Coordinates of C-alpha atoms in Angstrom, one line a residue:
M1094 CA -125.6 134.6 -35.5
A1095 CA -122.8 134.8 -33.0
A1096 CA -121.7 131.2 -33.6
N1097 CA -121.1 131.9 -37.3
K1098 CA -117.8 133.7 -36.4
F1099 CA -116.4 130.2 -35.4
L1100 CA -117.0 128.7 -38.9
G1101 CA -113.8 127.6 -40.4
H1102 CA -110.9 125.1 -40.2
Y1103 CA -108.3 125.1 -37.4
K1104 CA -105.2 123.2 -36.5
L1105 CA -104.0 122.6 -32.9
E1106 CA -100.8 124.4 -32.2
S1107 CA -100.3 124.0 -28.4
S1108 CA -101.9 122.6 -25.2
D1109 CA -101.2 123.5 -21.6
N1110 CA -102.1 121.1 -18.8
L1111 CA -103.9 118.6 -21.0
E1112 CA -102.5 115.5 -19.3
E1113 CA -103.6 116.7 -15.8
F1114 CA -107.1 117.5 -17.2
M1115 CA -107.4 114.1 -18.7
K1116 CA -106.2 112.5 -15.5
T1117 CA -108.8 114.4 -13.5
L1118 CA -111.4 113.2 -15.9
G1119 CA -110.4 109.6 -15.4
V1120 CA -108.8 108.9 -18.8
N1121 CA -106.5 105.9 -18.7
I1122 CA -102.8 106.4 -19.2
V1123 CA -102.7 104.9 -22.7
L1124 CA -105.4 107.2 -24.0
R1125 CA -103.7 110.2 -22.2
K1126 CA -100.4 109.4 -24.0
I1127 CA -102.2 109.2 -27.4
G1128 CA -104.1 112.5 -26.6
M1129 CA -100.8 114.2 -25.6
S1130 CA -99.2 113.3 -28.9
S1131 CA -102.2 114.3 -31.1
Y1132 CA -102.6 117.6 -32.8
P1133 CA -106.1 117.6 -34.2
D1134 CA -107.7 119.6 -37.0
L1135 CA -111.2 121.1 -36.3
T1136 CA -113.7 122.2 -38.8
V1137 CA -116.8 124.1 -37.7
E1138 CA -119.7 124.3 -40.3
Q1139 CA -123.2 125.6 -40.2
I1140 CA -125.8 123.1 -41.6
E1141 CA -128.9 125.4 -41.3
G1142 CA -130.0 128.0 -38.8
D1143 CA -128.8 126.9 -35.3
H1144 CA -127.7 123.4 -36.6
Y1145 CA -123.9 123.0 -36.7
K1146 CA -121.3 120.3 -37.1
I1147 CA -117.9 120.2 -35.6
H1148 CA -115.5 117.7 -37.0
E1149 CA -112.3 116.9 -35.1
W1150 CA -109.7 114.5 -36.6
T1151 CA -106.2 113.2 -36.1
M1152 CA -104.2 110.4 -37.6
V1153 CA -105.7 108.1 -34.9
K1154 CA -109.3 109.1 -34.3
S1155 CA -112.1 111.2 -35.6
H1156 CA -115.1 112.7 -33.9
I1157 CA -118.2 114.7 -35.1
W1158 CA -120.5 116.8 -33.0
D1159 CA -123.8 117.3 -34.8
F1160 CA -125.9 119.6 -32.8
T1161 CA -128.4 122.4 -32.5
L1162 CA -127.3 125.3 -30.3
G1163 CA -128.7 125.1 -26.8
Q1164 CA -130.2 121.6 -27.2
E1165 CA -128.8 118.6 -25.3
F1166 CA -127.6 115.7 -27.5
K1167 CA -126.2 112.2 -26.9
D1168 CA -122.5 111.8 -27.7
K1169 CA -119.7 109.3 -27.1
T1170 CA -116.4 111.1 -26.4
V1171 CA -113.1 110.1 -28.0
D1172 CA -112.1 108.5 -24.7
G1173 CA -115.2 106.4 -24.7
R1174 CA -117.5 108.2 -22.2
N1175 CA -121.3 108.3 -23.0
V1176 CA -122.4 111.9 -22.3
L1177 CA -125.2 114.3 -22.8
T1178 CA -123.7 117.4 -24.3
T1179 CA -125.0 120.9 -24.7
I1180 CA -123.3 123.6 -26.8
K1181 CA -124.6 127.2 -26.4
I1182 CA -123.7 130.8 -27.0
E1183 CA -122.7 132.9 -24.0
G1184 CA -121.8 136.4 -25.1
D1185 CA -119.2 136.0 -27.8
K1186 CA -118.2 132.5 -26.7
L1187 CA -119.4 128.9 -27.3
V1188 CA -119.7 126.9 -24.1
Q1189 CA -119.9 123.1 -24.2
I1190 CA -121.0 121.1 -21.1
E1191 CA -120.6 117.3 -21.0
K1192 CA -122.8 115.5 -18.4
P1193 CA -122.4 111.7 -17.9
A1194 CA -125.3 110.0 -19.6
S1195 CA -125.6 107.8 -16.5
G1196 CA -126.2 110.8 -14.3
K1197 CA -123.1 109.9 -12.2
G1198 CA -119.6 111.2 -12.8
K1199 CA -117.7 114.3 -13.7
V1200 CA -119.0 117.3 -15.7
P1201 CA -116.3 119.1 -17.7
S1202 CA -116.8 122.3 -19.6
Y1203 CA -115.1 123.7 -22.7
T1204 CA -115.2 127.4 -23.5
W1205 CA -114.5 128.3 -27.1
E1206 CA -113.4 131.9 -28.0
L1207 CA -111.7 133.6 -30.9
K1208 CA -108.6 135.7 -30.2
D1209 CA -108.1 139.1 -32.0
N1210 CA -106.3 137.4 -34.9
N1211 CA -109.3 135.0 -35.3
D1212 CA -107.3 132.0 -34.0
L1213 CA -109.3 129.7 -31.6
H1214 CA -108.7 129.3 -27.9
I1215 CA -110.5 126.6 -26.0
T1216 CA -110.4 126.4 -22.2
Y1217 CA -111.1 123.0 -20.6
E1218 CA -112.3 123.1 -17.0
L1219 CA -112.9 120.3 -14.4
E1220 CA -112.7 120.4 -10.6
G1221 CA -110.4 123.4 -10.6
V1222 CA -108.1 121.9 -13.3
I1223 CA -107.7 124.2 -16.4
C1224 CA -106.3 123.2 -19.7
N1225 CA -105.7 125.8 -22.5
R1226 CA -105.6 124.8 -26.2
E1227 CA -104.6 127.1 -29.0
Y1228 CA -105.7 126.5 -32.6
K1229 CA -104.5 128.3 -35.7
R1230 CA -107.2 129.3 -38.1
L1231 CA -106.3 127.8 -41.5
K1232 CA -109.3 129.2 -43.4

């Protein structure tokens, strides 16, 4: 299973253009400032078959994605948006798409890929704005 290579624990080391991405998404200034100062940990675990959990946490907030690859699920983002999210495998990457649950609004995508040293790189994309986040694999 291609998603199994993502299993593990990661710590955010750097972000590029995160504030502009959040601004484009419509995140208010207070939540943008909190987001800019947060360095989350991520844990990716396989529950069974194509069923996975991703747990993201900081000192301020925690979030869990509990999903089956390729199946849309309801989620509430850390900035409070109600979305329908799909996480699927495309080649050697995980691609996450968030559609507004209301059917109206912006649709960001997040592409997860492992670098040669097994560290995690996530590219956020929305309306031509790109944010790159680098996570160090801890185990």
